Short mmCIF file of C-alpha atoms in Angstrom, two decimals:
data_model
loop_
_atom_site.label_atom_id
_atom_site.label_comp_id
_atom_site.label_asym_id
_atom_site.label_seq_id
_atom_site.Cartn_x
_atom_site.Cartn_y
_atom_site.Cartn_z
CA MET A 1 -3.39 92.92 -1.56
CA MET A 2 -6.73 94.51 -1.02
CA ARG A 3 -5.94 96.93 -3.83
CA ILE A 4 -3.47 97.04 -6.63
CA LEU A 5 -1.03 99.48 -5.12
CA PRO A 6 1.63 101.67 -6.74
CA TRP A 7 4.55 99.51 -7.72
CA ARG A 8 6.97 100.19 -4.90
CA LEU A 9 4.27 99.93 -2.25
CA ALA A 10 3.02 96.70 -3.76
CA PHE A 11 6.53 95.24 -3.65
CA TRP A 12 7.05 96.09 0.02
CA ALA A 13 3.57 94.90 0.93
CA CYS A 14 4.63 91.54 -0.45
CA LEU A 15 7.79 91.58 1.62
CA LEU A 16 5.93 92.35 4.77
CA ALA A 17 3.32 90.10 4.96
CA ALA A 18 -2.79 79.74 -25.95
CA ALA A 19 -5.07 82.64 -27.10
CA SER A 20 -8.30 83.47 -25.37
CA ALA A 21 -10.60 80.48 -24.87
CA LEU A 22 -14.23 80.72 -25.90
CA ALA A 23 -16.64 81.34 -23.07
CA HIS A 24 -19.79 79.38 -22.40
CA PRO A 25 -22.48 81.40 -24.21
CA MET A 26 -24.70 82.08 -21.21
CA ALA A 27 -24.12 82.59 -17.50
CA GLY A 28 -26.16 81.02 -14.76
CA ASP A 29 -27.94 84.35 -14.23
CA GLY A 30 -28.71 84.71 -17.93
CA ALA A 31 -25.99 87.23 -18.72
CA ILE A 32 -23.69 86.76 -21.69
CA MET A 33 -20.11 86.02 -20.68
CA ASN A 34 -17.38 88.03 -22.42
CA PRO A 35 -14.45 85.75 -23.39
CA ASP A 36 -12.03 88.64 -22.85
CA TRP A 37 -12.70 88.29 -19.10
CA ARG A 38 -12.75 84.52 -18.79
CA ALA A 39 -10.41 83.30 -16.03
CA VAL A 40 -8.71 80.02 -16.99
CA PRO A 41 -6.40 78.48 -14.36
CA HIS A 42 -2.77 78.05 -15.47
CA THR A 43 -3.62 79.90 -18.72
CA GLY A 44 -4.59 83.48 -17.91
CA ILE A 45 -7.54 85.82 -18.34
CA GLY A 46 -8.99 86.28 -21.79
CA ARG A 47 -6.31 87.52 -24.18
CA LEU A 48 -3.75 87.84 -21.38
CA VAL A 49 -2.29 84.38 -21.86
CA PHE A 50 0.66 83.24 -19.76
CA GLY A 51 3.90 83.05 -21.69
CA LEU A 52 3.40 86.26 -23.67
CA THR A 53 6.25 88.75 -23.86
CA PRO A 54 5.63 92.36 -22.77
CA ALA A 55 5.38 93.38 -26.44
CA GLU A 56 2.80 90.67 -27.10
CA VAL A 57 0.88 91.72 -23.99
CA ALA A 58 0.82 95.33 -25.21
CA ALA A 59 -0.59 94.22 -28.56
CA ALA A 60 -3.22 92.02 -26.92
CA ALA A 61 -4.18 94.63 -24.34
CA ASP A 62 -5.34 97.28 -26.80
CA PRO A 63 -8.16 98.28 -26.56
CA VAL A 64 -9.69 95.85 -24.05
CA TYR A 65 -7.44 95.99 -21.01
CA GLY A 66 -5.67 99.31 -21.21
CA VAL A 67 -2.27 100.88 -21.78
CA PRO A 68 0.88 99.25 -20.33
CA THR A 69 2.87 101.23 -17.80
CA PRO A 70 6.68 101.02 -17.73
CA ILE A 71 7.99 97.71 -16.42
CA ILE A 72 9.39 97.72 -12.89
CA ARG A 73 12.31 95.33 -12.71
CA GLY A 74 12.24 93.08 -9.67
CA ALA A 75 15.97 93.26 -9.27
CA GLU A 76 15.82 97.04 -8.97
CA ALA A 77 13.10 96.94 -6.33
CA ALA A 78 14.87 94.19 -4.39
CA ALA A 79 17.96 96.36 -4.24
CA ASP A 80 16.07 98.62 -1.82
CA THR A 81 15.80 95.86 0.79
CA ASP A 82 18.66 97.01 3.00
CA ALA A 83 17.40 100.60 2.96
CA MET A 84 13.94 99.37 3.91
CA ILE A 85 15.35 97.32 6.79
CA ALA A 86 17.43 100.28 8.00
CA GLY A 87 14.35 102.49 7.89
CA TYR A 88 12.46 100.21 10.25
CA GLY A 89 15.38 100.10 12.65
CA ALA A 90 14.98 98.16 15.88
CA SER A 91 11.30 97.39 15.22
CA LEU A 92 12.30 94.40 13.08
CA SER A 93 13.42 91.12 14.60
CA ALA A 94 16.17 88.98 13.14
CA ALA A 95 13.48 86.63 11.82
CA ASP A 96 11.67 89.56 10.16
CA ILE A 97 14.87 90.70 8.48
CA ALA A 98 15.69 87.21 7.26
CA ALA A 99 12.16 86.80 5.87
CA MET A 100 12.34 90.15 4.07
CA ARG A 101 15.66 89.27 2.47
CA GLN A 102 14.39 85.85 1.41
CA ALA A 103 11.27 87.43 -0.10
CA ALA A 104 13.45 89.98 -1.90
CA ARG A 105 15.53 87.20 -3.43
CA GLU A 106 12.41 85.44 -4.66
CA LEU A 107 10.73 88.58 -5.97
CA ALA A 108 13.87 89.81 -7.69
CA ALA A 109 13.19 87.35 -10.50
CA MET A 110 9.76 88.90 -11.11
CA ASP A 111 9.14 92.03 -13.16
CA ARG A 112 5.88 93.92 -12.81
CA GLN A 113 3.68 96.17 -14.89
CA ASN A 114 0.16 97.61 -14.90
CA LEU A 115 -2.37 97.80 -17.67
CA GLU A 116 -4.45 100.91 -17.05
CA LYS A 117 -7.84 101.82 -18.48
CA ASP A 118 -10.26 104.31 -16.93
CA ARG A 119 -7.93 104.41 -13.91
CA ILE A 120 -8.61 100.71 -13.24
CA PRO A 121 -5.30 98.82 -13.26
CA ILE A 122 -4.59 95.18 -14.03
CA LEU A 123 -1.43 93.95 -12.34
CA LEU A 124 0.89 91.81 -14.46
CA GLU A 125 3.86 89.72 -13.31
CA TYR A 126 6.60 88.49 -15.63
CA ARG A 127 9.10 85.75 -14.97
CA ASP A 128 12.09 85.48 -17.28
CA GLY A 129 10.43 87.97 -19.61
CA ARG A 130 7.18 86.04 -19.97
CA LEU A 131 3.76 86.74 -18.50
CA ASP A 132 3.42 84.65 -15.35
CA GLY A 133 0.61 86.22 -13.30
CA VAL A 134 -2.46 88.45 -13.72
CA THR A 135 -4.45 90.23 -11.01
CA VAL A 136 -7.85 91.81 -11.60
CA GLU A 137 -9.96 93.65 -9.05
CA ALA A 138 -13.65 94.01 -8.28
CA ARG A 139 -14.08 96.90 -10.71
CA HIS A 140 -13.39 94.40 -13.51
CA ALA A 141 -16.97 93.25 -13.09
CA GLY A 142 -17.01 91.06 -16.18
CA THR A 143 -14.40 88.62 -14.80
CA HIS A 144 -15.92 85.13 -14.80
CA PHE A 145 -14.92 81.60 -13.88
CA ARG A 146 -16.86 78.46 -14.73
CA ASN A 147 -19.71 80.54 -16.06
CA GLU A 148 -20.04 82.64 -12.90
CA ARG A 149 -19.20 86.32 -12.51
CA VAL A 150 -16.67 86.29 -9.70
CA PHE A 151 -17.31 89.81 -8.42
CA SER A 152 -21.11 89.62 -8.63
CA ARG A 153 -21.51 86.67 -6.27
CA ASP A 154 -21.69 86.38 -2.51
CA ALA A 155 -18.18 85.83 -1.11
CA ARG A 156 -19.11 82.45 0.35
CA GLU A 157 -20.44 81.30 -3.03
CA VAL A 158 -17.20 82.33 -4.71
CA LEU A 159 -15.08 80.53 -2.12
CA ARG A 160 -17.16 77.39 -2.66
CA LEU A 161 -16.89 77.74 -6.44
CA PHE A 162 -13.09 77.80 -6.35
CA GLU A 163 -12.83 75.13 -3.66
CA ARG A 164 -14.88 72.72 -5.75
CA ALA A 165 -12.82 73.48 -8.85
CA ASN A 166 -9.66 73.06 -6.77
CA GLY A 167 -10.75 69.63 -5.57
CA ALA A 168 -9.56 70.45 -2.04
CA PRO A 169 -10.00 73.14 0.64
CA GLY A 170 -8.04 76.34 0.28
CA ARG A 171 -5.32 77.70 2.51
CA PHE A 172 -5.90 81.06 4.16
CA ARG A 173 -3.94 83.91 5.75
CA SER A 174 -5.00 87.49 6.40
CA THR A 175 -7.41 88.20 3.50
CA GLU A 176 -5.88 85.70 1.05
CA ALA A 177 -7.49 82.41 0.00
CA ALA A 178 -5.10 80.28 -2.06
CA PHE A 179 -6.22 77.33 -4.19
CA ASP A 180 -3.07 75.54 -5.29
CA THR A 181 -4.51 73.06 -7.81
CA LEU A 182 -5.76 76.08 -9.75
CA ALA A 183 -2.84 78.40 -8.92
CA VAL A 184 -5.46 81.01 -8.02
CA SER A 185 -5.59 83.35 -5.02
CA LEU A 186 -8.63 85.33 -3.94
CA PHE A 187 -8.17 88.45 -1.82
CA ALA A 188 -10.73 90.10 0.50
CA PHE A 189 -13.31 87.36 0.05
CA SER A 190 -12.29 85.96 3.45
CA ARG A 191 -10.39 86.97 6.55
CA VAL A 192 -8.46 85.01 9.17
CA SER A 193 -9.29 86.18 12.70
CA PRO A 194 -6.59 86.59 15.40
CA ASP A 195 -7.56 83.20 16.82
CA GLY A 196 -7.10 81.47 13.45
CA LYS A 197 -10.73 81.21 12.37
CA VAL A 198 -11.49 81.78 8.69
CA GLN A 199 -14.45 84.08 8.17
CA VAL A 200 -16.32 85.18 5.06
CA VAL A 201 -16.07 88.89 4.29
CA ARG A 202 -19.57 90.38 4.29
CA ASP A 203 -20.72 92.66 1.49
CA ASP A 204 -21.06 95.55 3.98
CA ASP A 205 -17.44 95.14 5.11
CA PRO A 206 -15.12 97.92 3.83
CA ASP A 207 -12.70 95.25 2.55
CA PHE A 208 -15.37 93.74 0.30
CA ALA A 209 -14.97 96.52 -2.27
CA GLU A 210 -11.25 95.72 -2.45
CA ARG A 211 -11.68 92.13 -3.69
CA SER A 212 -9.23 90.86 -6.28
CA VAL A 213 -8.30 87.63 -8.03
CA THR A 214 -4.78 86.55 -8.98
CA LEU A 215 -4.07 83.80 -11.53
CA ARG A 216 -0.59 82.37 -11.96
CA ARG A 217 1.03 79.72 -14.11
CA ALA A 218 2.07 77.87 -10.94
CA PRO A 219 0.94 78.28 -7.32
CA TYR A 220 2.90 80.65 -5.12
CA ARG A 221 4.18 78.47 -2.27
CA PRO A 222 7.32 79.97 -0.70
CA ALA A 223 8.60 77.60 1.97
CA ASN A 224 9.21 80.38 4.48
CA GLU A 225 5.55 81.48 4.32
CA MET A 226 3.62 78.21 4.35
CA ASP A 227 3.31 78.12 8.14
CA GLN A 228 1.37 81.40 7.99
CA PHE A 229 -1.66 79.69 6.41
CA VAL A 230 -4.55 77.72 7.88
CA THR A 231 -6.74 75.29 5.95
CA ALA A 232 -10.52 75.70 5.85
CA SER A 233 -13.46 74.49 3.79
CA PHE A 234 -16.58 76.34 2.71
CA ASP A 235 -18.14 73.45 0.77
#
Protein backbone atom coordinates (compact mmCIF):
# COMPACT_ATOMS: atom_id res chain seq x y z
CA MET A 1 0.00 0.00 0.00
CA MET A 2 2.46 2.56 -1.15
CA ARG A 3 -0.43 4.90 -1.88
CA ILE A 4 -4.04 5.06 -0.90
CA LEU A 5 -5.54 3.74 -4.09
CA PRO A 6 -9.06 4.04 -5.49
CA TRP A 7 -11.34 1.75 -3.58
CA ARG A 8 -11.61 -1.19 -5.94
CA LEU A 9 -7.89 -1.19 -6.68
CA ALA A 10 -7.09 -1.00 -2.99
CA PHE A 11 -9.33 -3.99 -2.31
CA TRP A 12 -7.68 -6.15 -4.97
CA ALA A 13 -4.21 -5.04 -3.94
CA CYS A 14 -5.05 -6.46 -0.52
CA LEU A 15 -6.18 -9.72 -2.06
CA LEU A 16 -3.03 -10.08 -4.06
CA ALA A 17 -0.42 -9.58 -1.88
CA ALA A 18 -12.18 8.19 23.53
CA ALA A 19 -11.86 11.73 21.98
CA SER A 20 -8.56 13.14 20.85
CA ALA A 21 -5.80 12.89 23.46
CA LEU A 22 -3.75 15.96 24.29
CA ALA A 23 -0.35 16.08 22.66
CA HIS A 24 2.90 16.76 24.44
CA PRO A 25 3.34 20.53 24.03
CA MET A 26 6.69 20.46 22.24
CA ALA A 27 8.39 18.07 19.83
CA GLY A 28 11.98 16.99 20.05
CA ASP A 29 12.85 19.37 17.21
CA GLY A 30 11.08 22.28 18.91
CA ALA A 31 7.94 22.20 16.78
CA ILE A 32 4.50 22.31 18.37
CA MET A 33 2.60 19.05 17.97
CA ASN A 34 -1.01 19.30 16.77
CA PRO A 35 -3.26 16.95 18.78
CA ASP A 36 -5.45 16.43 15.70
CA TRP A 37 -2.57 14.42 14.19
CA ARG A 38 -1.44 12.49 17.24
CA ALA A 39 -1.23 8.74 16.54
CA VAL A 40 -2.31 6.69 19.57
CA PRO A 41 -2.08 2.89 19.20
CA HIS A 42 -5.39 1.03 19.62
CA THR A 43 -7.18 4.42 19.83
CA GLY A 44 -6.82 6.24 16.51
CA ILE A 45 -5.41 9.49 15.17
CA GLY A 46 -6.54 12.72 16.74
CA ARG A 47 -10.31 13.05 16.52
CA LEU A 48 -10.61 9.86 14.46
CA VAL A 49 -11.17 7.58 17.44
CA PHE A 50 -11.84 3.88 16.92
CA GLY A 51 -15.42 2.88 17.60
CA LEU A 52 -17.02 5.91 15.96
CA THR A 53 -19.89 5.38 13.54
CA PRO A 54 -19.62 6.82 10.01
CA ALA A 55 -21.92 9.69 11.04
CA GLU A 56 -19.73 10.46 14.05
CA VAL A 57 -16.64 10.30 11.85
CA ALA A 58 -18.20 12.78 9.41
CA ALA A 59 -18.92 15.19 12.26
CA ALA A 60 -15.40 14.84 13.67
CA ALA A 61 -13.72 15.12 10.27
CA ASP A 62 -14.99 18.61 9.43
CA PRO A 63 -12.96 20.74 8.86
CA VAL A 64 -9.68 19.05 9.86
CA TYR A 65 -9.56 15.83 7.88
CA GLY A 66 -11.82 16.38 4.91
CA VAL A 67 -15.11 15.29 3.39
CA PRO A 68 -16.20 11.63 3.59
CA THR A 69 -16.64 9.75 0.33
CA PRO A 70 -19.43 7.17 -0.07
CA ILE A 71 -18.81 3.97 1.90
CA ILE A 72 -17.73 0.94 -0.11
CA ARG A 73 -19.24 -2.16 1.42
CA GLY A 74 -16.79 -5.02 1.79
CA ALA A 75 -19.40 -7.58 0.90
CA GLU A 76 -20.02 -5.88 -2.45
CA ALA A 77 -16.33 -5.78 -3.32
CA ALA A 78 -15.82 -9.38 -2.22
CA ALA A 79 -18.58 -10.43 -4.58
CA ASP A 80 -16.22 -9.63 -7.46
CA THR A 81 -13.76 -12.34 -6.41
CA ASP A 82 -14.85 -14.97 -8.91
CA ALA A 83 -14.78 -12.44 -11.76
CA MET A 84 -11.30 -11.39 -10.71
CA ILE A 85 -10.11 -15.00 -10.64
CA ALA A 86 -11.65 -15.67 -14.06
CA GLY A 87 -9.93 -12.59 -15.45
CA TYR A 88 -6.51 -13.88 -14.44
CA GLY A 89 -7.23 -17.27 -15.99
CA ALA A 90 -4.48 -19.88 -15.93
CA SER A 91 -1.92 -17.49 -14.42
CA LEU A 92 -3.26 -18.24 -10.93
CA SER A 93 -2.39 -21.42 -9.08
CA ALA A 94 -4.84 -23.30 -6.92
CA ALA A 95 -3.05 -21.89 -3.87
CA ASP A 96 -3.41 -18.34 -5.25
CA ILE A 97 -7.12 -18.84 -5.81
CA ALA A 98 -7.65 -20.26 -2.34
CA ALA A 99 -5.73 -17.35 -0.79
CA MET A 100 -7.78 -14.80 -2.74
CA ARG A 101 -11.05 -16.37 -1.66
CA GLN A 102 -9.91 -16.52 1.97
CA ALA A 103 -8.86 -12.87 1.85
CA ALA A 104 -12.21 -11.97 0.29
CA ARG A 105 -14.05 -13.69 3.13
CA GLU A 106 -12.02 -11.77 5.70
CA LEU A 107 -12.31 -8.42 3.93
CA ALA A 108 -16.03 -8.81 3.32
CA ALA A 109 -16.63 -7.82 6.93
CA MET A 110 -14.79 -4.53 6.41
CA ASP A 111 -16.33 -1.42 4.89
CA ARG A 112 -14.11 1.35 3.57
CA GLN A 113 -14.26 5.08 3.03
CA ASN A 114 -11.95 8.02 2.32
CA LEU A 115 -11.79 11.42 3.93
CA GLU A 116 -10.58 13.83 1.27
CA LYS A 117 -9.11 17.30 1.70
CA ASP A 118 -6.95 19.08 -0.86
CA ARG A 119 -6.87 15.80 -2.81
CA ILE A 120 -5.07 14.09 0.08
CA PRO A 121 -7.13 11.09 1.23
CA ILE A 122 -7.26 9.39 4.61
CA LEU A 123 -8.31 5.76 4.34
CA LEU A 124 -10.84 4.55 6.91
CA GLU A 125 -11.88 0.97 7.68
CA TYR A 126 -15.07 0.04 9.52
CA ARG A 127 -15.89 -3.25 11.15
CA ASP A 128 -19.49 -3.89 12.14
CA GLY A 129 -20.26 -0.24 11.44
CA ARG A 130 -17.56 1.15 13.73
CA LEU A 131 -14.25 2.78 12.86
CA ASP A 132 -11.58 0.10 13.08
CA GLY A 133 -8.58 1.40 11.11
CA VAL A 134 -7.06 4.67 9.86
CA THR A 135 -4.32 5.14 7.25
CA VAL A 136 -2.50 8.42 6.69
CA GLU A 137 0.21 9.10 4.13
CA ALA A 138 3.37 11.17 3.95
CA ARG A 139 1.52 14.27 2.81
CA HIS A 140 -0.12 14.35 6.25
CA ALA A 141 3.12 15.84 7.52
CA GLY A 142 1.79 16.71 10.96
CA THR A 143 1.26 13.06 11.96
CA HIS A 144 3.25 12.39 15.13
CA PHE A 145 3.90 9.52 17.52
CA ARG A 146 5.59 9.80 20.90
CA ASN A 147 6.43 13.41 20.21
CA GLU A 148 8.11 12.70 16.87
CA ARG A 149 6.83 13.66 13.42
CA VAL A 150 6.64 10.32 11.66
CA PHE A 151 7.06 11.61 8.11
CA SER A 152 9.84 14.08 8.91
CA ARG A 153 12.30 11.52 10.28
CA ASP A 154 14.79 9.22 8.63
CA ALA A 155 13.13 5.86 7.89
CA ARG A 156 15.54 3.98 10.15
CA GLU A 157 14.76 6.34 13.04
CA VAL A 158 11.04 5.77 12.55
CA LEU A 159 11.45 1.99 12.46
CA ARG A 160 13.45 2.17 15.69
CA LEU A 161 10.86 4.45 17.29
CA PHE A 162 8.03 2.00 16.65
CA GLU A 163 10.11 -1.06 17.51
CA ARG A 164 10.96 0.39 20.91
CA ALA A 165 7.34 1.31 21.55
CA ASN A 166 6.32 -2.17 20.41
CA GLY A 167 8.70 -3.83 22.85
CA ALA A 168 9.76 -6.34 20.19
CA PRO A 169 11.08 -6.42 16.61
CA GLY A 170 8.61 -5.95 13.80
CA ARG A 171 7.60 -8.41 11.12
CA PHE A 172 8.24 -7.45 7.51
CA ARG A 173 7.04 -8.33 4.01
CA SER A 174 7.38 -6.35 0.79
CA THR A 175 7.25 -2.72 2.00
CA GLU A 176 5.20 -3.39 5.15
CA ALA A 177 6.57 -3.27 8.71
CA ALA A 178 4.02 -4.56 11.23
CA PHE A 179 4.27 -3.94 14.98
CA ASP A 180 1.66 -6.13 16.61
CA THR A 181 1.80 -4.85 20.20
CA LEU A 182 0.84 -1.45 18.81
CA ALA A 183 -1.43 -2.73 16.00
CA VAL A 184 0.47 -0.37 13.69
CA SER A 185 1.84 -1.00 10.20
CA LEU A 186 4.32 1.22 8.40
CA PHE A 187 4.52 1.11 4.61
CA ALA A 188 7.47 2.12 2.39
CA PHE A 189 9.80 2.76 5.31
CA SER A 190 11.44 -0.62 4.62
CA ARG A 191 11.66 -3.24 1.91
CA VAL A 192 12.27 -6.99 1.97
CA SER A 193 14.77 -8.04 -0.71
CA PRO A 194 14.29 -11.21 -2.81
CA ASP A 195 16.70 -13.05 -0.52
CA GLY A 196 14.71 -12.12 2.60
CA LYS A 197 16.85 -9.26 3.88
CA VAL A 198 15.04 -6.28 5.38
CA GLN A 199 16.40 -2.98 4.12
CA VAL A 200 15.66 0.62 5.03
CA VAL A 201 14.10 2.68 2.24
CA ARG A 202 16.38 5.62 1.47
CA ASP A 203 15.00 9.13 1.12
CA ASP A 204 16.08 9.20 -2.55
CA ASP A 205 14.14 6.00 -3.28
CA PRO A 206 10.94 6.59 -5.32
CA ASP A 207 8.97 4.57 -2.75
CA PHE A 208 9.98 6.93 0.06
CA ALA A 209 7.44 9.55 -1.05
CA GLU A 210 4.71 6.89 -0.81
CA ARG A 211 5.14 6.23 2.93
CA SER A 212 2.01 5.63 4.98
CA VAL A 213 1.02 4.58 8.49
CA THR A 214 -1.95 2.39 9.39
CA LEU A 215 -3.38 2.18 12.92
CA ARG A 216 -5.93 -0.46 13.86
CA ARG A 217 -7.83 -1.44 16.97
CA ALA A 218 -6.23 -4.90 16.78
CA PRO A 219 -3.27 -6.18 14.75
CA TYR A 220 -3.98 -7.65 11.34
CA ARG A 221 -2.67 -11.23 11.56
CA PRO A 222 -4.45 -13.48 9.04
CA ALA A 223 -3.22 -17.04 9.51
CA ASN A 224 -2.81 -17.64 5.78
CA GLU A 225 -0.41 -14.68 5.45
CA MET A 226 1.85 -15.00 8.48
CA ASP A 227 4.42 -17.15 6.68
CA GLN A 228 5.01 -14.27 4.24
CA PHE A 229 6.73 -12.18 6.93
CA VAL A 230 10.29 -12.14 8.26
CA THR A 231 11.35 -10.71 11.62
CA ALA A 232 14.03 -8.04 11.85
CA SER A 233 15.30 -5.48 14.35
CA PHE A 234 16.55 -1.95 13.77
CA ASP A 235 17.23 -1.14 17.43
